[in-house]
Short mmCIF file of N, CA and C in Angstrom, two decimals:
data_model
loop_
_atom_site.label_atom_id
_atom_site.label_comp_id
_atom_site.label_asym_id
_atom_site.label_seq_id
_atom_site.Cartn_x
_atom_site.Cartn_y
_atom_site.Cartn_z
N GLN A 14 17.93 -4.58 10.55
CA GLN A 14 17.03 -5.44 9.78
C GLN A 14 15.72 -4.69 9.51
N VAL A 15 15.35 -4.64 8.25
CA VAL A 15 14.13 -3.93 7.87
C VAL A 15 12.93 -4.84 8.10
N GLN A 16 11.92 -4.25 8.72
CA GLN A 16 10.68 -4.98 8.91
C GLN A 16 9.50 -4.08 8.56
N LEU A 17 8.56 -4.64 7.85
CA LEU A 17 7.31 -3.97 7.54
C LEU A 17 6.19 -4.85 8.08
N VAL A 18 5.37 -4.28 8.93
CA VAL A 18 4.31 -5.06 9.56
C VAL A 18 2.97 -4.41 9.30
N GLU A 19 2.13 -5.10 8.54
CA GLU A 19 0.81 -4.58 8.24
C GLU A 19 -0.17 -4.94 9.35
N SER A 20 -1.17 -4.10 9.49
CA SER A 20 -2.28 -4.38 10.40
C SER A 20 -3.54 -3.78 9.81
N GLY A 21 -4.66 -4.19 10.37
CA GLY A 21 -5.94 -3.76 9.84
C GLY A 21 -6.46 -4.79 8.85
N GLY A 22 -7.26 -4.35 7.93
CA GLY A 22 -7.88 -5.29 7.02
C GLY A 22 -9.06 -5.97 7.67
N GLY A 23 -9.61 -6.95 6.99
CA GLY A 23 -10.76 -7.67 7.52
C GLY A 23 -11.85 -7.81 6.49
N LEU A 24 -13.07 -7.98 7.00
CA LEU A 24 -14.23 -8.20 6.14
C LEU A 24 -15.16 -6.99 6.22
N VAL A 25 -15.61 -6.53 5.07
CA VAL A 25 -16.51 -5.38 5.02
C VAL A 25 -17.49 -5.57 3.87
N GLN A 26 -18.66 -4.98 3.98
CA GLN A 26 -19.63 -5.05 2.89
C GLN A 26 -19.27 -4.04 1.81
N ALA A 27 -19.72 -4.32 0.61
CA ALA A 27 -19.50 -3.40 -0.50
C ALA A 27 -20.05 -2.02 -0.14
N GLY A 28 -19.27 -1.01 -0.49
CA GLY A 28 -19.65 0.36 -0.16
C GLY A 28 -19.08 0.83 1.16
N GLY A 29 -18.54 -0.08 1.93
CA GLY A 29 -17.98 0.26 3.23
C GLY A 29 -16.55 0.75 3.14
N SER A 30 -15.97 0.97 4.32
CA SER A 30 -14.61 1.51 4.42
C SER A 30 -13.76 0.63 5.32
N LEU A 31 -12.48 0.69 5.04
CA LEU A 31 -11.51 -0.08 5.82
C LEU A 31 -10.17 0.64 5.73
N SER A 32 -9.37 0.47 6.75
CA SER A 32 -8.04 1.07 6.75
C SER A 32 -7.01 0.02 7.09
N VAL A 33 -5.89 0.06 6.39
CA VAL A 33 -4.77 -0.80 6.71
C VAL A 33 -3.56 0.07 7.01
N SER A 34 -2.70 -0.42 7.89
CA SER A 34 -1.52 0.32 8.30
C SER A 34 -0.28 -0.53 8.09
N CYS A 35 0.85 0.14 7.98
CA CYS A 35 2.12 -0.55 7.81
C CYS A 35 3.17 0.17 8.65
N ALA A 36 3.65 -0.50 9.67
CA ALA A 36 4.68 0.05 10.54
C ALA A 36 6.04 -0.44 10.06
N ALA A 37 6.93 0.52 9.79
CA ALA A 37 8.25 0.19 9.26
C ALA A 37 9.32 0.38 10.34
N SER A 38 10.29 -0.50 10.35
CA SER A 38 11.43 -0.37 11.25
C SER A 38 12.68 -0.77 10.50
N GLY A 39 13.81 -0.23 10.96
CA GLY A 39 15.09 -0.58 10.34
C GLY A 39 15.42 0.19 9.08
N LEU A 40 14.65 1.20 8.77
CA LEU A 40 14.97 2.05 7.63
C LEU A 40 14.60 3.48 7.94
N THR A 41 15.24 4.38 7.20
CA THR A 41 14.92 5.80 7.34
C THR A 41 13.71 6.06 6.46
N PHE A 42 12.59 6.15 7.09
CA PHE A 42 11.29 6.14 6.43
C PHE A 42 11.20 7.14 5.29
N SER A 43 11.63 8.35 5.54
CA SER A 43 11.43 9.42 4.57
C SER A 43 12.32 9.26 3.34
N ARG A 44 13.26 8.35 3.36
CA ARG A 44 14.17 8.16 2.23
C ARG A 44 13.68 7.11 1.26
N TYR A 45 12.52 6.56 1.52
CA TYR A 45 11.99 5.49 0.68
C TYR A 45 10.64 5.90 0.10
N VAL A 46 10.32 5.28 -1.00
CA VAL A 46 8.95 5.34 -1.47
C VAL A 46 8.21 4.18 -0.81
N MET A 47 7.07 4.46 -0.27
CA MET A 47 6.26 3.44 0.38
C MET A 47 5.07 3.12 -0.51
N GLY A 48 4.88 1.87 -0.76
CA GLY A 48 3.82 1.47 -1.68
C GLY A 48 2.89 0.43 -1.09
N TRP A 49 1.70 0.38 -1.64
CA TRP A 49 0.75 -0.68 -1.34
C TRP A 49 0.47 -1.44 -2.64
N PHE A 50 0.54 -2.74 -2.52
CA PHE A 50 0.19 -3.62 -3.63
C PHE A 50 -0.89 -4.58 -3.13
N ARG A 51 -1.55 -5.24 -4.05
CA ARG A 51 -2.53 -6.25 -3.65
C ARG A 51 -2.47 -7.42 -4.61
N GLN A 52 -2.89 -8.57 -4.10
CA GLN A 52 -2.91 -9.77 -4.92
C GLN A 52 -4.15 -10.58 -4.60
N ALA A 53 -4.98 -10.74 -5.61
CA ALA A 53 -6.18 -11.56 -5.48
C ALA A 53 -5.85 -13.00 -5.89
N PRO A 54 -6.63 -13.96 -5.44
CA PRO A 54 -6.36 -15.36 -5.80
C PRO A 54 -6.32 -15.56 -7.31
N GLY A 55 -5.27 -16.19 -7.79
CA GLY A 55 -5.14 -16.48 -9.20
C GLY A 55 -4.73 -15.31 -10.07
N LYS A 56 -4.43 -14.18 -9.42
CA LYS A 56 -4.04 -12.99 -10.19
C LYS A 56 -2.64 -12.54 -9.78
N GLU A 57 -2.05 -11.72 -10.64
CA GLU A 57 -0.73 -11.19 -10.35
C GLU A 57 -0.82 -10.06 -9.32
N ARG A 58 0.30 -9.82 -8.67
CA ARG A 58 0.35 -8.72 -7.72
C ARG A 58 0.15 -7.41 -8.47
N GLU A 59 -0.68 -6.56 -7.93
CA GLU A 59 -1.08 -5.32 -8.60
C GLU A 59 -0.72 -4.10 -7.74
N PHE A 60 -0.19 -3.09 -8.39
CA PHE A 60 0.10 -1.83 -7.70
C PHE A 60 -1.21 -1.14 -7.32
N VAL A 61 -1.24 -0.56 -6.14
CA VAL A 61 -2.42 0.16 -5.67
C VAL A 61 -2.11 1.65 -5.48
N ALA A 62 -1.10 1.95 -4.68
CA ALA A 62 -0.79 3.34 -4.37
C ALA A 62 0.64 3.44 -3.85
N ALA A 63 1.21 4.63 -3.99
CA ALA A 63 2.55 4.88 -3.48
C ALA A 63 2.65 6.30 -2.97
N LEU A 64 3.62 6.49 -2.10
CA LEU A 64 3.82 7.78 -1.45
C LEU A 64 5.30 8.01 -1.30
N GLY A 65 5.74 9.25 -1.53
CA GLY A 65 7.15 9.55 -1.36
C GLY A 65 7.36 10.91 -0.74
N TRP A 66 8.60 11.12 -0.31
CA TRP A 66 8.96 12.41 0.29
C TRP A 66 7.95 12.86 1.35
N SER A 67 7.72 11.95 2.27
CA SER A 67 6.85 12.22 3.42
C SER A 67 5.47 12.69 2.98
N GLY A 68 4.99 12.12 1.89
CA GLY A 68 3.64 12.43 1.45
C GLY A 68 3.52 13.59 0.49
N ARG A 69 4.66 14.16 0.10
CA ARG A 69 4.58 15.31 -0.81
C ARG A 69 4.15 14.90 -2.21
N TRP A 70 4.33 13.62 -2.52
CA TRP A 70 3.71 13.13 -3.74
C TRP A 70 3.07 11.77 -3.46
N THR A 71 1.98 11.55 -4.16
CA THR A 71 1.26 10.27 -4.08
C THR A 71 0.87 9.86 -5.50
N TYR A 72 0.64 8.58 -5.65
CA TYR A 72 0.34 8.03 -6.97
C TYR A 72 -0.59 6.84 -6.77
N TYR A 73 -1.62 6.76 -7.60
CA TYR A 73 -2.63 5.71 -7.46
C TYR A 73 -2.89 5.01 -8.79
N VAL A 74 -3.25 3.78 -8.71
CA VAL A 74 -3.76 3.09 -9.89
C VAL A 74 -5.14 3.66 -10.17
N ASP A 75 -5.51 3.72 -11.44
CA ASP A 75 -6.76 4.38 -11.82
C ASP A 75 -7.98 3.78 -11.11
N SER A 76 -7.96 2.49 -10.88
CA SER A 76 -9.14 1.82 -10.33
C SER A 76 -9.47 2.21 -8.89
N VAL A 77 -8.53 2.85 -8.19
CA VAL A 77 -8.79 3.24 -6.80
C VAL A 77 -8.79 4.75 -6.60
N LYS A 78 -8.49 5.50 -7.64
CA LYS A 78 -8.47 6.96 -7.51
C LYS A 78 -9.83 7.47 -7.04
N GLY A 79 -9.78 8.38 -6.08
CA GLY A 79 -11.01 8.93 -5.55
C GLY A 79 -11.64 8.08 -4.46
N ARG A 80 -11.17 6.85 -4.29
CA ARG A 80 -11.71 5.96 -3.25
C ARG A 80 -10.69 5.66 -2.17
N PHE A 81 -9.42 5.51 -2.54
CA PHE A 81 -8.37 5.16 -1.60
C PHE A 81 -7.47 6.38 -1.37
N THR A 82 -6.93 6.46 -0.16
CA THR A 82 -6.00 7.52 0.17
C THR A 82 -4.80 6.93 0.91
N ILE A 83 -3.62 7.21 0.40
CA ILE A 83 -2.39 6.79 1.07
C ILE A 83 -1.83 7.98 1.84
N SER A 84 -1.35 7.72 3.03
CA SER A 84 -0.79 8.79 3.85
C SER A 84 0.28 8.19 4.75
N SER A 85 1.00 9.07 5.42
CA SER A 85 2.06 8.57 6.29
C SER A 85 2.20 9.44 7.53
N ASP A 86 2.78 8.85 8.54
CA ASP A 86 3.14 9.56 9.77
C ASP A 86 4.62 9.25 9.99
N ASP A 87 5.47 10.22 9.65
CA ASP A 87 6.91 9.98 9.74
C ASP A 87 7.35 9.73 11.18
N ALA A 88 6.72 10.39 12.11
CA ALA A 88 7.09 10.22 13.51
C ALA A 88 6.87 8.79 13.98
N LYS A 89 5.89 8.12 13.37
CA LYS A 89 5.58 6.74 13.74
C LYS A 89 6.13 5.75 12.74
N ASN A 90 6.80 6.25 11.70
CA ASN A 90 7.29 5.38 10.62
C ASN A 90 6.19 4.46 10.12
N THR A 91 5.04 5.04 9.90
CA THR A 91 3.87 4.26 9.52
C THR A 91 3.21 4.85 8.28
N VAL A 92 2.80 3.99 7.39
CA VAL A 92 2.06 4.41 6.21
C VAL A 92 0.67 3.77 6.28
N TYR A 93 -0.31 4.50 5.82
CA TYR A 93 -1.70 4.07 5.92
C TYR A 93 -2.34 4.01 4.53
N LEU A 94 -3.33 3.17 4.43
CA LEU A 94 -4.16 3.14 3.22
C LEU A 94 -5.61 3.14 3.67
N GLN A 95 -6.27 4.27 3.47
CA GLN A 95 -7.68 4.38 3.79
C GLN A 95 -8.48 4.01 2.55
N MET A 96 -9.36 3.06 2.70
CA MET A 96 -10.12 2.54 1.55
C MET A 96 -11.60 2.79 1.77
N ASN A 97 -12.19 3.59 0.90
CA ASN A 97 -13.60 3.91 0.96
C ASN A 97 -14.33 3.37 -0.27
N SER A 98 -15.63 3.31 -0.18
CA SER A 98 -16.46 2.83 -1.30
C SER A 98 -15.91 1.52 -1.86
N LEU A 99 -15.64 0.62 -0.97
CA LEU A 99 -15.02 -0.64 -1.38
C LEU A 99 -15.95 -1.48 -2.25
N LYS A 100 -15.32 -2.19 -3.17
CA LYS A 100 -16.04 -3.05 -4.12
C LYS A 100 -15.55 -4.49 -3.95
N PRO A 101 -16.36 -5.45 -4.32
CA PRO A 101 -15.91 -6.84 -4.22
C PRO A 101 -14.60 -7.10 -4.96
N GLU A 102 -14.37 -6.38 -6.04
CA GLU A 102 -13.13 -6.57 -6.80
C GLU A 102 -11.90 -6.02 -6.08
N ASP A 103 -12.10 -5.34 -4.95
CA ASP A 103 -10.97 -4.90 -4.13
C ASP A 103 -10.49 -6.01 -3.21
N THR A 104 -11.20 -7.11 -3.18
CA THR A 104 -10.80 -8.22 -2.32
C THR A 104 -9.45 -8.77 -2.74
N ALA A 105 -8.52 -8.83 -1.78
CA ALA A 105 -7.16 -9.27 -2.07
C ALA A 105 -6.36 -9.28 -0.77
N VAL A 106 -5.17 -9.82 -0.85
CA VAL A 106 -4.18 -9.63 0.21
C VAL A 106 -3.43 -8.34 -0.14
N TYR A 107 -3.39 -7.44 0.82
CA TYR A 107 -2.73 -6.15 0.62
C TYR A 107 -1.35 -6.18 1.27
N TYR A 108 -0.36 -5.78 0.47
CA TYR A 108 1.03 -5.79 0.92
C TYR A 108 1.59 -4.37 0.95
N CYS A 109 2.34 -4.12 1.98
CA CYS A 109 3.10 -2.88 2.10
C CYS A 109 4.52 -3.15 1.62
N ALA A 110 5.13 -2.16 0.97
CA ALA A 110 6.48 -2.34 0.47
C ALA A 110 7.25 -1.03 0.55
N ALA A 111 8.56 -1.15 0.65
CA ALA A 111 9.45 0.01 0.66
C ALA A 111 10.43 -0.12 -0.50
N GLY A 112 10.54 0.97 -1.26
CA GLY A 112 11.40 0.92 -2.42
C GLY A 112 12.20 2.19 -2.62
N GLN A 113 12.97 2.19 -3.68
CA GLN A 113 13.85 3.31 -3.95
C GLN A 113 13.11 4.50 -4.55
N LEU A 114 13.44 5.66 -4.07
CA LEU A 114 12.94 6.87 -4.70
C LEU A 114 13.57 7.01 -6.09
N GLY A 115 12.86 7.61 -7.00
CA GLY A 115 13.40 7.85 -8.33
C GLY A 115 13.16 6.72 -9.31
N LYS A 116 12.56 5.63 -8.84
CA LYS A 116 12.24 4.52 -9.71
C LYS A 116 10.73 4.51 -9.96
N ASP A 117 10.32 3.69 -10.93
CA ASP A 117 8.91 3.54 -11.22
C ASP A 117 8.21 2.95 -9.99
N SER A 118 7.38 3.75 -9.32
CA SER A 118 6.78 3.31 -8.06
C SER A 118 5.68 2.28 -8.26
N SER A 119 5.25 2.08 -9.49
CA SER A 119 4.20 1.09 -9.75
C SER A 119 4.76 -0.28 -10.08
N ASP A 120 6.07 -0.39 -10.18
CA ASP A 120 6.72 -1.65 -10.54
C ASP A 120 7.19 -2.35 -9.27
N TYR A 121 6.61 -3.49 -8.97
CA TYR A 121 6.96 -4.17 -7.72
C TYR A 121 8.44 -4.56 -7.69
N ALA A 122 9.08 -4.67 -8.85
CA ALA A 122 10.50 -5.03 -8.89
C ALA A 122 11.39 -3.96 -8.27
N ASN A 123 10.88 -2.75 -8.12
CA ASN A 123 11.65 -1.65 -7.55
C ASN A 123 11.51 -1.54 -6.04
N TYR A 124 10.83 -2.52 -5.45
CA TYR A 124 10.64 -2.52 -4.00
C TYR A 124 11.49 -3.65 -3.38
N ALA A 125 12.32 -3.27 -2.43
CA ALA A 125 13.24 -4.24 -1.84
C ALA A 125 12.67 -4.93 -0.62
N TYR A 126 11.76 -4.26 0.05
CA TYR A 126 11.27 -4.78 1.33
C TYR A 126 9.75 -4.91 1.28
N TRP A 127 9.26 -6.01 1.85
CA TRP A 127 7.84 -6.31 1.81
C TRP A 127 7.33 -6.76 3.17
N GLY A 128 6.08 -6.43 3.44
CA GLY A 128 5.42 -6.96 4.61
C GLY A 128 4.82 -8.32 4.31
N GLN A 129 4.17 -8.88 5.31
CA GLN A 129 3.64 -10.23 5.18
C GLN A 129 2.25 -10.25 4.54
N GLY A 130 1.62 -9.10 4.46
CA GLY A 130 0.31 -9.01 3.82
C GLY A 130 -0.82 -9.08 4.82
N THR A 131 -1.92 -8.45 4.47
CA THR A 131 -3.13 -8.51 5.30
C THR A 131 -4.34 -8.67 4.38
N GLN A 132 -5.26 -9.52 4.79
CA GLN A 132 -6.40 -9.84 3.94
C GLN A 132 -7.49 -8.78 4.04
N VAL A 133 -7.97 -8.36 2.89
CA VAL A 133 -9.13 -7.48 2.81
C VAL A 133 -10.19 -8.21 1.97
N THR A 134 -11.35 -8.39 2.55
CA THR A 134 -12.43 -9.09 1.85
C THR A 134 -13.66 -8.19 1.81
N VAL A 135 -14.17 -7.98 0.62
CA VAL A 135 -15.35 -7.13 0.44
C VAL A 135 -16.48 -8.01 -0.07
N SER A 136 -17.54 -8.09 0.71
CA SER A 136 -18.67 -8.93 0.32
C SER A 136 -19.69 -8.11 -0.46
N SER A 137 -20.37 -8.78 -1.37
CA SER A 137 -21.36 -8.09 -2.20
C SER A 137 -22.73 -8.10 -1.55
#
């Protein structure tokens, strides 16, 4: 049984930093693309970042480039999202997901497994 469990998140002031983690079990970590999505109240789920082939490639939505970094630790089956220079518009529930390699990593429909989400709130 595949499980993705997020941790981290919380409340931070604008300009601050926060890190969220996602521990995966029940899957061969390196065979999946690992993605982070977020969903703010009243908005659709939005792609944030993805990582594949044990971090040999990464992909970010333009709005977080240069501020967020996705990384992984294969030995721990864990993917991380380091978020710097946070803005109030980054406030959302952040979800970790595992999907197929070779598909559009920004499309949530290509992800089969999802975590429960963790809240990130950035105050102005």
